[in-house]
Structures are given as C-alpha cells and as structure tokens.
Tab-separated table of C-alpha atoms and ligand atoms in Angstrom:
chain	number	residue	atom	x	y	z
O	708	MET	CA	-104.780	25.945	8.062
O	709	ASN	CA	-101.364	24.746	9.274
O	710	ILE	CA	-99.012	27.043	11.175
O	711	GLN	CA	-96.626	27.471	8.240
O	712	ASP	CA	-99.404	28.544	5.830
O	713	SER	CA	-100.910	30.798	8.474
O	714	LYS	CA	-97.520	32.522	8.963
O	715	SER	CA	-97.003	32.876	5.207
O	716	LEU	CA	-100.491	34.327	4.799
O	717	GLN	CA	-99.936	36.755	7.677
O	718	ALA	CA	-96.654	37.844	6.055
O	719	LEU	CA	-98.539	38.555	2.792
O	720	LEU	CA	-101.216	40.507	4.684
O	721	ASP	CA	-98.524	42.500	6.539
O	722	THR	CA	-97.433	43.993	3.201
O	723	LYS	CA	-100.849	45.812	3.070
O	724	PRO	CA	-101.812	44.297	-0.263
O	725	VAL	CA	-104.689	45.311	-2.520
O	726	ILE	CA	-106.933	42.291	-1.923
O	727	THR	CA	-109.581	40.784	-4.172
O	728	ILE	CA	-111.719	37.788	-3.242
O	729	ILE	CA	-113.201	35.686	-6.047
O	730	PRO	CA	-115.632	32.754	-5.700
O	731	HIS	CA	-116.540	30.388	-8.531
O	732	THR	CA	-118.839	31.219	-11.402
O	733	SER	CA	-122.593	30.925	-10.616
O	734	PRO	CA	-121.803	31.357	-6.914
O	735	ASP	CA	-123.809	29.299	-4.425
O	736	GLY	CA	-124.354	29.826	-0.678
O	737	ASP	CA	-120.893	28.537	0.247
O	738	ALA	CA	-119.167	30.656	-2.407
O	739	ILE	CA	-120.943	33.860	-1.345
O	740	GLY	CA	-120.830	33.058	2.396
O	741	SER	CA	-117.094	32.276	2.388
O	742	SER	CA	-116.228	35.314	0.245
O	743	LEU	CA	-118.213	37.743	2.391
O	744	GLY	CA	-117.139	36.106	5.664
O	745	LEU	CA	-113.486	36.617	4.694
O	746	TYR	CA	-114.312	40.110	3.366
O	747	HIS	CA	-115.751	41.235	6.725
O	748	PHE	CA	-112.784	39.800	8.615
O	749	LEU	CA	-110.179	41.491	6.392
O	750	ARG	CA	-112.063	44.800	6.405
O	751	ASN	CA	-112.293	44.709	10.189
O	752	GLN	CA	-108.492	44.308	10.164
O	753	GLY	CA	-108.186	47.515	8.123
O	754	HIS	CA	-107.457	45.948	4.715
O	755	ASP	CA	-108.348	47.208	1.245
O	756	VAL	CA	-110.567	44.363	0.046
O	757	GLN	CA	-113.142	43.792	-2.696
O	758	VAL	CA	-115.280	40.756	-3.572
O	759	ILE	CA	-115.825	40.116	-7.293
O	760	THR	CA	-118.144	37.413	-8.640
O	761	PRO	CA	-117.505	36.053	-12.161
O	762	THR	CA	-121.295	35.985	-12.770
O	763	ASP	CA	-124.424	37.169	-10.987
O	764	PHE	CA	-125.784	35.236	-8.001
O	765	PRO	CA	-129.323	34.328	-6.889
O	766	ASP	CA	-131.710	36.737	-5.141
O	767	PHE	CA	-131.944	34.346	-2.182
O	768	LEU	CA	-128.313	35.285	-1.373
O	769	LYS	CA	-128.587	39.035	-1.979
O	770	TRP	CA	-129.433	39.691	1.712
O	771	VAL	CA	-126.133	38.198	3.052
O	772	PRO	CA	-124.335	41.011	4.950
O	773	ALA	CA	-122.408	43.228	2.456
O	774	ALA	CA	-123.749	41.380	-0.624
O	775	GLN	CA	-124.472	44.831	-2.054
O	776	ASP	CA	-120.705	45.642	-1.956
O	777	ILE	CA	-119.908	42.812	-4.398
O	778	LEU	CA	-118.803	43.741	-7.919
O	779	ILE	CA	-120.583	41.432	-10.373
O	780	TYR	CA	-118.348	41.076	-13.444
O	781	PRO	CA	-120.932	41.207	-16.255
O	782	ASN	CA	-122.523	44.310	-14.665
O	783	GLU	CA	-119.261	46.206	-14.007
O	784	GLU	CA	-116.711	44.949	-16.521
O	785	ARG	CA	-114.369	47.957	-16.509
O	786	LYS	CA	-114.290	48.313	-12.722
O	787	VAL	CA	-113.617	44.588	-12.330
O	788	GLU	CA	-110.837	44.591	-14.929
O	789	GLN	CA	-109.153	47.552	-13.203
O	790	ARG	CA	-109.518	46.011	-9.759
O	791	ILE	CA	-107.997	42.696	-10.836
O	792	ALA	CA	-105.151	44.485	-12.624
O	793	ASN	CA	-104.409	46.517	-9.457
O	794	SER	CA	-104.710	43.584	-7.035
O	795	THR	CA	-101.584	42.268	-5.368
O	796	LEU	CA	-103.302	39.476	-3.440
O	797	ILE	CA	-106.182	37.393	-4.811
O	798	PHE	CA	-108.111	34.846	-2.761
O	799	THR	CA	-109.901	32.234	-4.856
O	800	LEU	CA	-112.613	30.591	-2.777
O	801	ASP	CA	-114.687	27.435	-3.194
O	802	PHE	CA	-112.939	26.341	-6.403
O	803	ASN	CA	-109.529	24.957	-7.277
O	804	ASN	CA	-109.017	25.418	-11.000
O	805	LEU	CA	-109.070	28.846	-12.683
O	806	LEU	CA	-111.416	27.495	-15.379
O	807	ARG	CA	-114.113	27.497	-12.667
O	808	ALA	CA	-113.946	31.322	-12.570
O	809	LYS	CA	-115.165	31.793	-16.165
O	810	PRO	CA	-115.354	34.424	-17.670
O	811	LEU	CA	-112.646	35.860	-15.370
O	812	THR	CA	-110.144	33.073	-16.179
O	813	PRO	CA	-107.967	35.063	-18.650
O	814	LEU	CA	-107.858	38.119	-16.345
O	815	LEU	CA	-106.718	35.896	-13.475
O	816	GLU	CA	-104.149	34.094	-15.619
O	817	GLN	CA	-102.644	37.437	-16.657
O	818	SER	CA	-102.599	38.834	-13.115
O	819	GLY	CA	-99.284	39.353	-11.349
O	820	ALA	CA	-100.915	39.010	-7.913
O	821	ASP	CA	-100.110	36.357	-5.349
O	822	PHE	CA	-102.920	33.789	-5.174
O	823	VAL	CA	-104.323	32.120	-2.085
O	824	MET	CA	-106.693	29.190	-2.683
O	825	ILE	CA	-109.081	28.154	0.086
O	826	ASP	CA	-111.253	25.262	-1.037
O	827	HIS	CA	-112.715	21.840	-0.308
O	828	HIS	CA	-112.898	20.214	-3.756
O	829	GLN	CA	-110.810	17.241	-4.823
O	830	GLN	CA	-107.666	17.456	-6.985
O	831	PRO	CA	-106.609	21.094	-6.512
O	832	ASP	CA	-104.629	22.826	-9.259
O	833	THR	CA	-101.254	24.413	-8.446
O	834	TYR	CA	-101.703	28.103	-9.354
O	835	ALA	CA	-101.687	29.477	-5.789
O	836	LYS	CA	-98.781	30.611	-3.618
O	837	ILE	CA	-100.708	29.324	-0.591
O	838	THR	CA	-103.140	26.430	-1.017
O	839	TYR	CA	-105.447	25.596	1.875
O	840	SER	CA	-107.371	22.677	0.468
O	841	ASP	CA	-109.256	20.113	2.521
O	842	ASP	CA	-111.644	17.805	0.681
O	843	LYS	CA	-112.883	16.397	3.995
O	844	ALA	CA	-114.259	19.802	4.999
O	845	SER	CA	-118.021	20.271	4.729
O	846	SER	CA	-117.656	23.655	3.067
O	847	THR	CA	-115.263	26.451	2.240
O	848	CYS	CA	-116.992	28.453	5.004
O	849	GLU	CA	-115.693	25.916	7.531
O	850	LEU	CA	-112.156	26.550	6.197
O	851	ILE	CA	-112.640	30.333	6.362
O	852	TYR	CA	-113.667	29.931	10.003
O	853	LYS	CA	-110.422	28.037	10.661
O	854	THR	CA	-108.383	30.565	8.674
O	855	ILE	CA	-109.769	33.446	10.750
O	856	VAL	CA	-109.120	31.598	13.998
O	857	SER	CA	-105.555	30.761	12.988
O	858	LEU	CA	-104.769	34.315	11.806
O	859	SER	CA	-106.513	35.940	14.770
O	860	SER	CA	-108.906	34.256	17.231
O	861	VAL	CA	-112.553	33.312	17.746
O	862	GLU	CA	-112.988	36.836	19.125
O	863	ALA	CA	-112.644	38.170	15.557
O	864	ILE	CA	-115.875	36.392	14.508
O	865	ASN	CA	-118.655	38.961	14.781
O	866	TYR	CA	-122.361	38.834	13.854
O	867	GLU	CA	-121.774	39.560	10.146
O	868	ILE	CA	-119.050	36.943	9.773
O	869	ALA	CA	-121.116	34.386	11.722
O	870	THR	CA	-124.124	35.021	9.469
O	871	CYS	CA	-122.073	34.637	6.266
O	872	LEU	CA	-120.342	31.444	7.411
O	873	TYR	CA	-123.529	29.863	8.779
O	874	THR	CA	-125.197	30.463	5.398
O	875	GLY	CA	-122.457	28.602	3.518
O	876	ILE	CA	-122.197	25.704	5.951
O	877	MET	CA	-125.975	25.263	6.000
O	878	THR	CA	-126.281	25.268	2.204
O	879	ASP	CA	-123.211	23.108	1.426
O	880	THR	CA	-124.228	20.445	3.957
O	881	GLY	CA	-127.818	20.366	2.664
O	882	GLY	CA	-128.971	21.503	6.111
O	883	PHE	CA	-126.360	19.492	8.094
O	884	ARG	CA	-127.260	16.218	6.359
O	885	TYR	CA	-124.461	15.371	3.902
O	886	SER	CA	-121.734	12.921	4.810
O	887	LEU	CA	-119.004	15.507	5.426
O	888	THR	CA	-121.059	17.119	8.209
O	889	SER	CA	-118.775	16.326	11.128
O	890	ALA	CA	-118.804	16.842	14.876
O	891	GLU	CA	-116.381	19.677	14.184
O	892	THR	CA	-118.843	21.235	11.707
O	893	HIS	CA	-121.438	21.280	14.494
O	894	ARG	CA	-118.946	22.737	16.989
O	895	ILE	CA	-118.150	25.542	14.544
O	896	VAL	CA	-121.857	26.125	13.898
O	897	ALA	CA	-122.467	26.258	17.665
O	898	THR	CA	-119.914	29.073	17.915
O	899	LEU	CA	-121.527	30.888	14.978
O	900	LEU	CA	-124.904	30.709	16.753
O	901	GLU	CA	-123.292	32.095	19.919
O	902	LYS	CA	-121.956	34.963	17.827
O	903	GLY	CA	-125.503	35.804	16.782
O	904	ALA	CA	-126.167	33.901	13.535
O	905	ASP	CA	-129.956	33.521	13.408
O	906	CYS	CA	-130.570	29.990	12.071
O	907	THR	CA	-134.329	30.449	11.617
O	908	LYS	CA	-133.987	33.701	9.717
O	909	ILE	CA	-131.099	32.462	7.548
O	910	SER	CA	-132.813	29.219	6.527
O	911	SER	CA	-136.036	31.040	5.835
O	912	GLN	CA	-134.300	33.657	3.652
O	913	VAL	CA	-132.384	31.029	1.690
O	914	LEU	CA	-134.892	28.188	1.456
O	915	ASP	CA	-138.409	29.581	1.862
O	916	SER	CA	-138.023	32.331	-0.676
O	917	TYR	CA	-139.415	30.792	-3.879
O	918	SER	CA	-141.365	32.860	-6.374
O	919	ILE	CA	-144.589	31.240	-7.585
O	920	ASP	CA	-142.945	30.752	-10.998
O	921	ARG	CA	-140.068	28.872	-9.383
O	922	LEU	CA	-142.361	26.532	-7.487
O	923	LEU	CA	-144.416	25.835	-10.610
O	924	LEU	CA	-141.213	25.193	-12.587
O	925	LEU	CA	-140.260	22.590	-9.959
O	926	GLY	CA	-143.661	20.969	-10.350
O	927	HIS	CA	-143.241	20.866	-14.134
O	928	VAL	CA	-139.759	19.335	-13.906
O	929	LEU	CA	-140.777	16.708	-11.328
O	930	ASN	CA	-143.721	15.742	-13.482
O	931	ASP	CA	-141.267	14.645	-16.201
O	932	LEU	CA	-138.800	12.889	-13.891
O	933	THR	CA	-137.556	9.505	-15.091
O	934	TYR	CA	-136.523	6.785	-12.670
O	935	LEU	CA	-134.353	3.978	-14.011
O	936	GLU	CA	-134.864	1.214	-11.498
O	937	GLN	CA	-132.121	-0.942	-12.975
O	938	TYR	CA	-129.526	1.784	-12.357
O	939	ARG	CA	-131.138	3.313	-9.244
O	940	THR	CA	-130.952	6.593	-11.131
O	941	ALA	CA	-133.430	9.459	-11.319
O	942	TYR	CA	-132.945	12.159	-13.921
O	943	MET	CA	-134.661	15.367	-14.938
O	944	TYR	CA	-134.153	17.915	-17.686
O	945	ILE	CA	-135.203	21.480	-18.394
O	946	SER	CA	-135.235	22.986	-21.883
O	947	SER	CA	-134.623	26.690	-22.438
O	948	LYS	CA	-138.214	26.897	-23.667
O	949	THR	CA	-139.460	25.658	-20.286
O	950	LEU	CA	-137.180	28.127	-18.495
O	951	LYS	CA	-138.729	30.959	-20.506
O	952	GLN	CA	-142.237	29.655	-19.889
O	953	PHE	CA	-141.661	29.958	-16.126
O	954	ASN	CA	-139.841	33.344	-16.287
O	955	PHE	CA	-136.539	31.816	-15.139
O	956	ARG	CA	-134.339	33.889	-12.844
O	957	LYS	CA	-130.816	32.982	-11.754
O	958	GLY	CA	-130.892	30.436	-8.922
O	959	ASP	CA	-134.399	29.150	-9.680
O	960	THR	CA	-133.185	25.604	-10.420
O	961	GLU	CA	-130.852	25.444	-7.406
O	962	GLY	CA	-131.547	22.298	-5.390
O	963	PHE	CA	-133.900	20.708	-7.937
O	964	VAL	CA	-131.492	17.819	-8.579
O	965	ASN	CA	-131.744	16.720	-4.943
O	966	TYR	CA	-135.387	15.720	-5.377
O	967	GLY	CA	-134.275	12.675	-7.408
O	968	LEU	CA	-132.635	11.265	-4.280
O	969	ARG	CA	-135.910	11.461	-2.361
O	970	ILE	CA	-136.769	8.113	-4.005
O	971	LYS	CA	-135.883	5.562	-1.363
O	972	GLU	CA	-133.914	3.223	-3.617
O	973	ALA	CA	-132.259	5.940	-5.738
O	974	GLU	CA	-128.483	6.226	-5.517
O	975	LEU	CA	-127.881	8.732	-8.307
O	976	ALA	CA	-129.756	11.845	-9.386
O	977	ALA	CA	-129.026	14.039	-12.395
O	978	ILE	CA	-130.466	17.188	-13.904
O	979	PHE	CA	-129.724	18.558	-17.380
O	980	ILE	CA	-130.467	22.225	-17.961
O	981	GLU	CA	-130.284	23.872	-21.361
O	982	ASN	CA	-128.469	27.206	-21.177
O	983	GLU	CA	-129.244	29.055	-24.382
O	984	GLU	CA	-127.015	32.033	-23.530
O	985	ASP	CA	-123.830	29.951	-23.033
O	986	LYS	CA	-124.904	27.432	-25.689
O	987	LEU	CA	-124.375	24.443	-23.425
O	988	ILE	CA	-126.168	21.959	-21.227
O	989	LYS	CA	-125.323	22.426	-17.549
O	990	ILE	CA	-125.428	19.170	-15.636
O	991	SER	CA	-125.637	18.464	-11.907
O	992	PHE	CA	-125.148	15.085	-10.279
O	993	ARG	CA	-125.917	13.996	-6.736
O	994	SER	CA	-125.493	10.612	-5.086
O	995	LYS	CA	-126.287	8.766	-1.921
O	996	THR	CA	-123.894	6.242	-0.419
O	997	ASN	CA	-120.347	6.129	-1.765
O	998	LEU	CA	-121.159	6.359	-5.473
O	999	ASP	CA	-118.579	8.806	-6.844
O	1000	VAL	CA	-120.346	11.321	-9.085
O	1001	ASN	CA	-117.138	13.369	-9.224
O	1002	LEU	CA	-115.749	10.494	-11.313
O	1003	LEU	CA	-118.863	10.510	-13.514
O	1004	ALA	CA	-118.605	14.278	-14.067
O	1005	ARG	CA	-114.856	14.176	-14.710
O	1006	THR	CA	-114.828	11.138	-16.978
O	1007	TYR	CA	-117.791	11.935	-19.216
O	1008	PHE	CA	-118.928	15.549	-18.753
O	1009	ASN	CA	-115.822	17.830	-18.524
O	1010	GLY	CA	-116.615	18.519	-14.883
O	1011	GLY	CA	-115.802	17.667	-11.311
O	1012	GLY	CA	-116.856	18.267	-7.733
O	1013	HIS	CA	-117.188	15.924	-4.780
O	1014	ILE	CA	-118.110	12.261	-4.297
O	1015	ASN	CA	-121.790	13.053	-3.618
O	1016	ALA	CA	-122.185	16.341	-5.542
O	1017	ALA	CA	-120.613	17.165	-8.856
O	1018	GLY	CA	-121.360	18.921	-12.099
O	1019	GLY	CA	-120.283	19.280	-15.671
O	1020	SER	CA	-121.435	20.458	-19.062
O	1021	SER	CA	-122.127	19.269	-22.578
O	1022	HIS	CA	-121.920	21.072	-25.908
O	1023	ILE	CA	-124.358	18.915	-27.858
O	1024	SER	CA	-128.147	19.292	-27.849
O	1025	LEU	CA	-130.248	18.480	-24.788
O	1026	GLU	CA	-131.725	15.459	-26.539
O	1027	ASP	CA	-128.293	14.126	-27.572
O	1028	THR	CA	-126.881	14.825	-24.098
O	1029	LEU	CA	-129.632	12.696	-22.548
O	1030	LYS	CA	-128.905	9.916	-25.071
O	1031	TYR	CA	-125.196	10.137	-24.263
O	1032	PHE	CA	-125.943	10.019	-20.531
O	1033	LEU	CA	-128.012	6.850	-20.948
O	1034	GLU	CA	-125.150	5.350	-22.951
O	1035	VAL	CA	-122.388	6.144	-20.465
O	1036	LEU	CA	-124.390	5.458	-17.280
O	1037	PRO	CA	-123.956	1.639	-17.336
O	1038	LYS	CA	-120.290	2.098	-18.305
O	1039	PHE	CA	-119.752	4.438	-15.364
O	1040	LEU	CA	-121.541	2.148	-12.902
O	1041	SER	CA	-119.345	-0.750	-13.924
O	1042	LEU	CA	-116.068	1.147	-13.464
O	1043	PRO	CA	-114.050	-0.527	-10.699
O	1044	ASN	CA	-113.729	2.772	-8.816
O	1045	ALA	CA	-117.327	4.020	-9.253
O	1046	TYR	CA	-117.913	3.245	-5.583
O	1047	GLN	CA	-115.334	4.995	-3.395
O	1048	SER	CA	-114.295	4.026	0.061
O	1049	MET	CA	-115.857	6.808	2.111
O	1050	PRO	CA	-113.647	9.163	4.091
O	1051	THR	CA	-113.781	8.523	7.803
O	1052	ILE	CA	-114.603	11.681	9.727
L	1577	5GP	P1	-123.782	22.071	-8.757
L	1577	5GP	O1	-124.369	20.809	-9.253
L	1577	5GP	O2	-124.462	22.536	-7.515
L	1577	5GP	O3	-123.615	23.115	-9.815
L	1577	5GP	O4	-122.313	21.715	-8.319
L	1577	5GP	C1	-122.031	20.641	-7.460
L	1577	5GP	C2	-120.539	20.551	-7.212
L	1577	5GP	O5	-119.859	20.238	-8.415
L	1577	5GP	C3	-119.954	21.855	-6.721
L	1577	5GP	O6	-119.051	21.533	-5.714
L	1577	5GP	C4	-119.259	22.444	-7.916
L	1577	5GP	O7	-118.143	23.137	-7.544
L	1577	5GP	C5	-118.920	21.233	-8.761
L	1577	5GP	N1	-119.129	21.551	-10.191
L	1577	5GP	C6	-120.290	21.894	-10.794
L	1577	5GP	N2	-120.122	22.098	-12.109
L	1577	5GP	C7	-118.821	21.889	-12.366
L	1577	5GP	C8	-118.017	21.957	-13.560
L	1577	5GP	O8	-118.484	22.256	-14.659
L	1577	5GP	N3	-116.689	21.676	-13.409
L	1577	5GP	C9	-116.155	21.320	-12.206
L	1577	5GP	N4	-114.833	21.046	-12.153
L	1577	5GP	N5	-116.872	21.256	-11.072
L	1577	5GP	C10	-118.184	21.533	-11.137
L	1578	MN	MN1	-118.525	24.654	-1.378
C-alpha cells in the first residue's frame, strides 16, 4: 500500500467508522484468511468490525481464529442486512467486482459506506474510495500483511493474525508453488512463522481433513477424467447426481481441478460442476506455463481470475457446456494473446 493510500485509510479509520469486511462468494482460504487477519488487526486497534461472508465456507476453514464470529449471509439474513445498512466503511477483500459478492451485490450497491478494495485479481472495477490492487501479489493475505505494516508495524502482527495470513498465503500459492510465489512472499511467511503460525498444524487442518465421502468423490471424478493430447488439456465434470451420491458438502470439490495438471504434458485443466441449487455449471480452470486461463474464463464463460487460475459459469446443461467447451477450446488456444508474457517477480 502506498503512503498516500495508507494516509487516506488511516484518516477513514480515525473517524471511528462502523466497519464490515466482505470476502467473495464461496470464500476460499485466502478470502477467509485475509478477512479474519484484517478483522483481528482492526479489533486489536479498538474498532467496531464484523466479517460477513456472502455464502457459507468449507469446514476445513472453520477452525481459523475467530471463524465462529463470521456472519454467514444465508444463515443470518436480517442481521447481515442491518449490519450492511449501518456500516460506514466496507472492506471488500479478494475480489474486485461487486458481482463476485453475490447474493450481497444489491445490498452493497445500495450502501452509502465508503469502500476499500484490497485484492490481487486483474482488471479491478472502480467502486472503491481506496483501491489497493496488486495482481503480482501471491494472495490478498500478502496485501493485508503489507496494509497492517503500513498502518502500524510488524509488531501489530500477533499469533491470530499470523495464523490467518499464513492460511491464505499457503492456499493461494498452492503450498508455495505457483508462479507468483516470490522471495517477498517467503520473507512475509518467515515473519508469520516467527509470530507463531504453526505450518504443520495449519496445512494438516486445511489439506488432510477429507471425509471418506470426499476422497471417494475424488476417485470417482478422476476415473472419468479426459485428457486431450492434441490440446494438452485435461478436463473433469461432476453432475449434481454424483454430488448427491457422495453426500457433497461445501468445499468438497476444492482443489480437484489441480489434479489435471499432474499429467506431465498437460498445460490446461478444467472442471465443470453442476450446481442444482443455483441452476448453473460452475467452472474452474488452471494452467501451467503462461497460458492465460483468465482470458478463457472472461471470453467464453462470464468469468475471470488470474493467468493460471480462473473460473466462470454456464447456464446451459452440463452436457451442452462440455460440448461448448470442446468447441471453444481450439479457438481460445489459437487466440494471439492466449499465451501471456509472464510477469517478472
Ligand atoms: P476457483 O476456480 O478456485 O473457483 O477460482 C479461481 C480464481 O478465479 C479465483 O481467483 C477466483 O476469484 C476467480 N473466479 C472463479 N470464478 C469466477 C467467476 O465466476 N468470475 C470471476 N470474475 N472470477 C472467478
Ligand atoms: Mn486470493
């Protein structure tokens, strides 16, 4: 965060605002970690602050310090509506377009609060009074770390904050493997470990916490994986019937898409998941090298994200979505800008 933004943010905080922190819908480790990391910091500074999630989040994140203080919109609609209406300062974290906060989007659009966006996705929207956006950052948690240090100092990072931020950096870098994992990421993580973040415990609680149903669902999905050698693309799909068969719980399919990239030659992996409740197909894309799946998601699937991790959705049937994907895949791969020049870190 630059000095000007840091001063402007401090000036907003000096007015003792009613603060709400909102991550994106279907929050992941970075969304929950950044929201709760900022929550602990602001609370320690004596602020009135509440985290609200637009939808529920997976059990493997429910242990993150203060996760039980979060208001989950579908579970507490009235409380959430009142809180947003009363808020004078709203932080939106780990997303950059209010449509990514569905079903809270209309409540946020109607709000008279000042907005602060802290995020690392490409092409940020312009709704916020202060926008701290850095698409070279590994995670929003990394940006929250820098925000805390610029508003206060490293001394303000305690065990709870360190645990929250470590969780988000670990998950958003795929365990410190993705291309935006920088020397600076590791320096920040080193500080978080010094502040008491327990890397063994955190990774075990997030990663080694499958139910038997979840593991068997993974087996079922992998069994049907298709690899298109010609396009170096692996794709998987899950019907709502399969989800029911394996007693699906929120978060169960998290990370499945990455298995497609385990194939040595694969450059692109996709997963298509039928969501009966929202009547859509949720799609995740991952890539190796500099193949820009953000472009794929944006151009053909009403989505977005990053070069190597993006997502979107489709409102036709699962079968037709797969057909459409196979149709647009060669078109996408032959776009002149399908392969991006990678950012230098
Ligand atoms: P995931 O595949 O894990 O759901 O998401 C991967 C990345 O793509 C995340 O950074 C997420 O924010 C972004 N993303 C996923 N779905 C959508 C979508 O429907 N719209 C947009 N704009 N971004 C998405
Ligand atoms: Mn993130």
